[in-house]
Short mmCIF file of C-alpha atoms in Angstrom, two decimals:
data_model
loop_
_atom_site.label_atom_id
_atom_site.label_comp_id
_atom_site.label_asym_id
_atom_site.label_seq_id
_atom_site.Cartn_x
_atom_site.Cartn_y
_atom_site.Cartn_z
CA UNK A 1 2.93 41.50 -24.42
CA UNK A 2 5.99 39.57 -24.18
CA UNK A 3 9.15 40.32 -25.27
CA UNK A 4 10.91 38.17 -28.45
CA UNK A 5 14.07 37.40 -26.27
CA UNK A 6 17.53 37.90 -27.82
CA UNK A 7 19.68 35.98 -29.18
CA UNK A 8 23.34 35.64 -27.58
CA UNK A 9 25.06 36.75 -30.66
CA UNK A 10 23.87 40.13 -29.86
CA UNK A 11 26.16 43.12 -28.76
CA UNK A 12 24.27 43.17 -25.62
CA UNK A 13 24.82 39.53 -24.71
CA UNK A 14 26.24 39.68 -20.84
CA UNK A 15 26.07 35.85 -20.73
CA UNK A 16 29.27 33.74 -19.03
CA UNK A 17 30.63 32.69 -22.62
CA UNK A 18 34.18 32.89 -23.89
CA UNK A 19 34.88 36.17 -25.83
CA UNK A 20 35.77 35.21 -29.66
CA UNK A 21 38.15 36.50 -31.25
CA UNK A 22 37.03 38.59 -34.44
CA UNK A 23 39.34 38.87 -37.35
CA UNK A 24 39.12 42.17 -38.17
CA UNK A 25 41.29 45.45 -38.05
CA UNK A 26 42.64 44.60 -34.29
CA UNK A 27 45.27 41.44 -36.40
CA UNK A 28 45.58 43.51 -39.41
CA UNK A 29 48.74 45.47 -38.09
CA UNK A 30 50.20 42.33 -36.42
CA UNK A 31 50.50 39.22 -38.89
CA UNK A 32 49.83 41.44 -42.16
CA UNK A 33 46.99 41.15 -44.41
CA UNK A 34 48.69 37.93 -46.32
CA UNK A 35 49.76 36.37 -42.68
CA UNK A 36 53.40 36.67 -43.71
CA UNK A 37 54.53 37.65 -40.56
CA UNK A 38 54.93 41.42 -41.90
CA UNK A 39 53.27 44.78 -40.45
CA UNK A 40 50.83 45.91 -43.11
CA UNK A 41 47.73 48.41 -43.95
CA UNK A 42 44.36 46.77 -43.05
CA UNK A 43 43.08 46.76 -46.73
CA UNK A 44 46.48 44.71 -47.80
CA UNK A 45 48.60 47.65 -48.98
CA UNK A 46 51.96 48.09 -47.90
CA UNK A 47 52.63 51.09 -45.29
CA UNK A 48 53.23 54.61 -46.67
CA UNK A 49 54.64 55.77 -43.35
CA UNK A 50 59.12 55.40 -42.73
CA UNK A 51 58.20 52.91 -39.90
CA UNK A 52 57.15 50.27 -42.33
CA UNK A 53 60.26 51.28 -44.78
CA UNK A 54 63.66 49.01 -44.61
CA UNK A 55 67.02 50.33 -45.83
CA UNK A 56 70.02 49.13 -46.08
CA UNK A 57 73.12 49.10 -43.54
CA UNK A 58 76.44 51.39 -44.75
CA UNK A 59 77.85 48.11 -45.27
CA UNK A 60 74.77 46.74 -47.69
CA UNK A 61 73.40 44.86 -45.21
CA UNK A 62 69.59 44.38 -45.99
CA UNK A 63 67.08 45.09 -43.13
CA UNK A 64 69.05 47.40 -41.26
CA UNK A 65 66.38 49.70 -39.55
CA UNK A 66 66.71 53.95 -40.41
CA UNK A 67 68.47 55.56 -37.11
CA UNK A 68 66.91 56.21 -33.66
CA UNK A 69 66.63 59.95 -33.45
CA UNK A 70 69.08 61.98 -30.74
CA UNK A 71 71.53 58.83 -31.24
CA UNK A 72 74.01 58.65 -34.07
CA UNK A 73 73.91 55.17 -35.30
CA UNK A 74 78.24 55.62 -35.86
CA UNK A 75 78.35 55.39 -32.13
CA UNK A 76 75.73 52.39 -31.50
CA UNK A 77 78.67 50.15 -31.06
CA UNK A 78 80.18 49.92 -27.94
CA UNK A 79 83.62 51.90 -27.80
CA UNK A 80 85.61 49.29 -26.23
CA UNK A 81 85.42 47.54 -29.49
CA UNK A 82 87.59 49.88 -30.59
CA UNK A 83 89.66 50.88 -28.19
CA UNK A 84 90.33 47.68 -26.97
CA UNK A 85 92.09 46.36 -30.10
CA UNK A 86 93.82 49.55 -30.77
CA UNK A 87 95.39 49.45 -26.78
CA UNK A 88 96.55 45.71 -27.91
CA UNK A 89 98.17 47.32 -30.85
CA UNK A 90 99.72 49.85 -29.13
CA UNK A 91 101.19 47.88 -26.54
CA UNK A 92 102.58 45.07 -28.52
CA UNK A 93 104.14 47.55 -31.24
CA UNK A 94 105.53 49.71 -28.39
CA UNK A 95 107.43 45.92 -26.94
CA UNK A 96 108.21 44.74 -29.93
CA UNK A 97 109.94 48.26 -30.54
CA UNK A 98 111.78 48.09 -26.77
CA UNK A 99 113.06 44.75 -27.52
CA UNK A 100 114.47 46.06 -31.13
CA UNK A 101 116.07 49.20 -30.01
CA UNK A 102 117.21 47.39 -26.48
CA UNK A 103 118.63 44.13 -27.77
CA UNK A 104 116.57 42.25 -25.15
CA UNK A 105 116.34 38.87 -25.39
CA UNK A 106 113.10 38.92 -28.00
CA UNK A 107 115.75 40.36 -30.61
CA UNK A 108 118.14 37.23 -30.09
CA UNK A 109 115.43 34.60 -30.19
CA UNK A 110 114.45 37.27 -33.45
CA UNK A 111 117.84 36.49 -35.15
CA UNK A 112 118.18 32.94 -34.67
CA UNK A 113 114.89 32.03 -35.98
CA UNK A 114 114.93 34.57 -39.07
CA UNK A 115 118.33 33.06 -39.98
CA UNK A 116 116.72 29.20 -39.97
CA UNK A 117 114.20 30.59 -42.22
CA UNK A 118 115.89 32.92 -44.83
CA UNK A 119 116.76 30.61 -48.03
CA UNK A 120 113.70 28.33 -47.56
CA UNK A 121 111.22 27.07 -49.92
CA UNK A 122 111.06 27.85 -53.64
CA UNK A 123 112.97 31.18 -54.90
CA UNK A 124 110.22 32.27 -57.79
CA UNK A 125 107.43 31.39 -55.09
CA UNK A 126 109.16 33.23 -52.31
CA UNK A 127 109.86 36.29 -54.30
CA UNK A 128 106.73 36.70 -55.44
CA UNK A 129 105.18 36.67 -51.77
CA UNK A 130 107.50 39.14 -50.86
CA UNK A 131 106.46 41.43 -53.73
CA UNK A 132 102.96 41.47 -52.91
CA UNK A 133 103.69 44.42 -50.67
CA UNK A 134 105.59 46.70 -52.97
CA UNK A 135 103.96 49.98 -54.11
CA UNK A 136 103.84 48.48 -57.51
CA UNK A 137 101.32 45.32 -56.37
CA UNK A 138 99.22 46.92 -53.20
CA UNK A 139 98.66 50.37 -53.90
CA UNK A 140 97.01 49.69 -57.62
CA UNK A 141 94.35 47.38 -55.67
CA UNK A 142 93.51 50.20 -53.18
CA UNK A 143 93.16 52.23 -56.44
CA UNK A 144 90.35 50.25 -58.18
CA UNK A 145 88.49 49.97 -54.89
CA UNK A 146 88.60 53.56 -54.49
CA UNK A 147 87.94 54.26 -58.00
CA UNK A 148 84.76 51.30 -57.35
CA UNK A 149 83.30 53.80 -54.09
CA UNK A 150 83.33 56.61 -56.33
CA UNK A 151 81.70 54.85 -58.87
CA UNK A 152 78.93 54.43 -56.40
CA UNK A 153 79.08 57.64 -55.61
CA UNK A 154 80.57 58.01 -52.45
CA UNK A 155 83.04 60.79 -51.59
CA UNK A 156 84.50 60.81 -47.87
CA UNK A 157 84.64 57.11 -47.70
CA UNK A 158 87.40 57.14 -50.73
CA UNK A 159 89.30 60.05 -49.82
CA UNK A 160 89.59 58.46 -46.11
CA UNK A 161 91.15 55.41 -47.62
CA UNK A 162 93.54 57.35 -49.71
CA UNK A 163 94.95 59.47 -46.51
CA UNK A 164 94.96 56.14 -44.47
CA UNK A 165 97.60 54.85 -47.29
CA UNK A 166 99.37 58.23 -47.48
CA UNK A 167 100.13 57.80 -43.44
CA UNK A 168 102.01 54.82 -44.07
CA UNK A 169 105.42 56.22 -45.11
CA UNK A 170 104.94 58.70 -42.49
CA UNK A 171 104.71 56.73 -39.96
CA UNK A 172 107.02 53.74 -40.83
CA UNK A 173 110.22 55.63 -42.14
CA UNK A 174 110.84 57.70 -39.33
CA UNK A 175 110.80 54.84 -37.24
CA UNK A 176 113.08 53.01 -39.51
CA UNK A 177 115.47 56.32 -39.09
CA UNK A 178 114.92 56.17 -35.44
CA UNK A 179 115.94 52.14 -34.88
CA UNK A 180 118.08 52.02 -37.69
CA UNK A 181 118.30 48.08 -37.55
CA UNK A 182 120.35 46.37 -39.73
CA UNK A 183 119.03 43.61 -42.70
CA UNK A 184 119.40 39.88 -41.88
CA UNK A 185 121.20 39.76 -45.26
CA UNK A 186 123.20 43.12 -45.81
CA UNK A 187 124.60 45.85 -43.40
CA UNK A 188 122.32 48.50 -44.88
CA UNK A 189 120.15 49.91 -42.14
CA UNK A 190 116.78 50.87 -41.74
CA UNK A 191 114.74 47.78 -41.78
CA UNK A 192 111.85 47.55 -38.51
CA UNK A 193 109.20 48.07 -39.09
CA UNK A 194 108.68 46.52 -42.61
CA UNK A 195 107.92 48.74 -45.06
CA UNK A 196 106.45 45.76 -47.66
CA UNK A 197 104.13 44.79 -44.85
CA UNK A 198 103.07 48.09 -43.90
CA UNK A 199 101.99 48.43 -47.76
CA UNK A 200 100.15 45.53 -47.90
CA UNK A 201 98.35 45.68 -44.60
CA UNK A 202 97.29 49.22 -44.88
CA UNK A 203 96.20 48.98 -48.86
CA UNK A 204 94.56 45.59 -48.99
CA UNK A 205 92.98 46.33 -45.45
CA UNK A 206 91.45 49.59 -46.98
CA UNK A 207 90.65 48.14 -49.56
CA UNK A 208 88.38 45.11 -48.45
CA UNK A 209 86.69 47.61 -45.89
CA UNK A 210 86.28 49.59 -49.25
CA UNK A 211 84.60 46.77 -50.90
CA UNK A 212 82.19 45.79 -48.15
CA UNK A 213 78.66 46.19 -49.68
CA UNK A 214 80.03 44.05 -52.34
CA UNK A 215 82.52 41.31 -50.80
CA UNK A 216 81.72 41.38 -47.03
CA UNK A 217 82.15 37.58 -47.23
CA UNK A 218 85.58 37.85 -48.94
CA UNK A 219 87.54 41.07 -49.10
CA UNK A 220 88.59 40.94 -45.63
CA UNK A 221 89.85 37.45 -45.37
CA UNK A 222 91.61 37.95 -48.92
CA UNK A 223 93.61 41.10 -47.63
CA UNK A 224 94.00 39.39 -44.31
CA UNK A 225 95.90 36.41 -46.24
CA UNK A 226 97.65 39.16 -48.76
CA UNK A 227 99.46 40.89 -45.62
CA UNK A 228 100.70 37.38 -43.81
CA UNK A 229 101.60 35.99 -47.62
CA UNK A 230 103.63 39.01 -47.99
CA UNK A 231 105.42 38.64 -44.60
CA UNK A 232 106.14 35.08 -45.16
CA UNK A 233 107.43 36.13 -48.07
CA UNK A 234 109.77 38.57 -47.10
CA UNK A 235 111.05 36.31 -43.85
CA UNK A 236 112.29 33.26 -46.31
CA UNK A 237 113.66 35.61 -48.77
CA UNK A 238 115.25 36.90 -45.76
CA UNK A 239 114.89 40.31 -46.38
CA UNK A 240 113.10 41.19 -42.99
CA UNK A 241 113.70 39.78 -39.85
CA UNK A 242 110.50 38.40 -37.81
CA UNK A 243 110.42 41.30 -35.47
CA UNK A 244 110.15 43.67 -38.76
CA UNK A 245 107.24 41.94 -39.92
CA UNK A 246 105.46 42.16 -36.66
CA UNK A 247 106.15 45.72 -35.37
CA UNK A 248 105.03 46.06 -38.70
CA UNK A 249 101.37 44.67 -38.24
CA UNK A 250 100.95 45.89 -34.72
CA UNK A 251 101.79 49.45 -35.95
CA UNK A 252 99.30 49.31 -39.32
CA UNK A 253 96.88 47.79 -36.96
CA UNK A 254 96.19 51.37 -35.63
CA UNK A 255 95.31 53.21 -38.73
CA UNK A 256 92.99 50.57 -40.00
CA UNK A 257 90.67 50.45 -37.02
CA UNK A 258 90.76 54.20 -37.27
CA UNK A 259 89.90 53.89 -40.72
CA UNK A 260 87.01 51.45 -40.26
CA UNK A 261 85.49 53.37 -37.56
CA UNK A 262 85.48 56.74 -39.83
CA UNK A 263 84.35 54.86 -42.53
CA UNK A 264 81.63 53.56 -40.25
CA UNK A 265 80.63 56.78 -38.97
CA UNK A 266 80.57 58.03 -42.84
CA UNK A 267 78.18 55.56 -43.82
CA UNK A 268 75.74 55.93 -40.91
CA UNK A 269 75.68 59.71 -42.00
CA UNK A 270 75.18 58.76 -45.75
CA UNK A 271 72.84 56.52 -44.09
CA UNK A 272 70.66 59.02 -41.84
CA UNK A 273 70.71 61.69 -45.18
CA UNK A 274 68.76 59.11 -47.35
CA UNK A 275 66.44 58.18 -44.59
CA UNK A 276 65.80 62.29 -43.79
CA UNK A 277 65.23 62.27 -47.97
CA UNK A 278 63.11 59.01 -48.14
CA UNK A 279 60.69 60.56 -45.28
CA UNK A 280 60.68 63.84 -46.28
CA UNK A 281 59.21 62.37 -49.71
CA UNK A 282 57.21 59.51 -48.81
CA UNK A 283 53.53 60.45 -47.86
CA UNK A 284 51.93 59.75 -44.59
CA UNK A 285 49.30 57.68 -45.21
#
């Protein structure tokens, strides 16, 4: 009796034909059940497990991926990018400061240029320049940014800013003891670094890095143009000379990368606590 041959749709077809692809559970994990291009359960649900889950940088960054275990994600960026700008800092504050105390020839060119620029340009304009780094100005807008991260309810990042702003005076006035320079416009002493520009640099710097998740577009720039408003300010008032002004911003640089990197490494561990949380309370599924 003969066998009713097979057809060659069979499992047990061994002809020479092309395997077809079947659209089943092998694609379900790779375009997503909707083909958006998204991992996703086989039966169209979104994934219970952390892999599939997406959380936020420390900075609000969407789609910032939880941390790789055994690696702390404050120290995924390479460390040159931090010491590199901080060496630059270092050396051009500790120049600037040789040529001040010395009376080398970067303190003469100094002197002749501050004294074609104090008097210039509109008095009201220029004096209000100038005070955007007094205590009375700067310091308030580093207070509402702190008082916006602990609204959010952060802790370290806030208190890091405030000590960052607290090491100002301590570092600018015994240096002003130290080089005792004289004003372009008075024989008092005690003018390099610049005390106005240390203010603003330091408290609008802190305070954009403060207001990241919210203005990572536009804090930084706006303190960025604050600080050089302010020293403009304060070299065509001619209460600083150049050098002042730029000691001034070569020493605050300093601070503020160490503040951005702490403030980094606080978020990343704000950062690795909810994602510890999230899994701990998400089923497996």
């Amino acid at each position: 009796m003969r066998e009713t041959p097979r057809s060659q749709g069979t499992a047990g077809d061994t002809g020479a034909g092309h395997p077809q692809h079947r659209f089943g559970r092998a694609f379900a994990h790779t375009t997503g059940a909707s083909g958006s291009g998204t991992p996703h359960r086989s039966d169209g649900r979104p994934p219970q497990t952390p892999r599939g889950v997406r959380h936020t940088g420390p900075y609000g960054r969407p789609g910032t991926t939880p941390p790789v275990p055994g690696r702390p994600a404050s120290f995924s960026r390479p460390m040159w990018r931090f010491w590199l700008p901080f060496a630059v800092c270092a050396a051009v504050f500790a120049l600037l400061t040789w040529q001040v105390s010395a009376a080398g020839p970067l303190r003469s060119a100094d002197e002749r240029l501050s004294r074609a620029l104090a008097g210039q340009g509109p008095r009201p304009m220029t004096e209000l320049l100038a005070d955007l780094g007094s205590m009375l100005v700067a310091v308030p807008v580093l207070a509402v940014a702190i008082g916006y991260a602990l609204w959010r309810g952060q802790r370290a990042r806030p208190l890091m800013a405030a000590l960052a702003m607290a090491a100002v005076p301590l570092l600018v006035v015994p240096l002003k003891i130290w080089i005792d320079r004289p004003g372009p416009l008075t024989d008092a002493t005690g003018y390099y670094p610049s005390g106005h520009t240390a203010t603003a640099m330091v408290a609008y710097g802190a305070a954009a890095l403060l207001l990241a998740p919210v203005g990572r577009n536009w804090a930084m720039p706006a303190a960025v143009l604050l600080t050089l408003a302010t020293g403009i300010g304060l070299l065509l008032r001619g209460y600083h000379w150049p050098l002042d002004v730029l000691g001034s911003l070569a020493l605050c640089g300093m601070p503020l990368l160490a503040l951005e990197r702490a403030l980094r490494a606080a978020g990343s561990r704000d950062l690795s606590r909810s994602t510890r949380r999230n899994s701990s309370r998400t089923p497996t599924g």
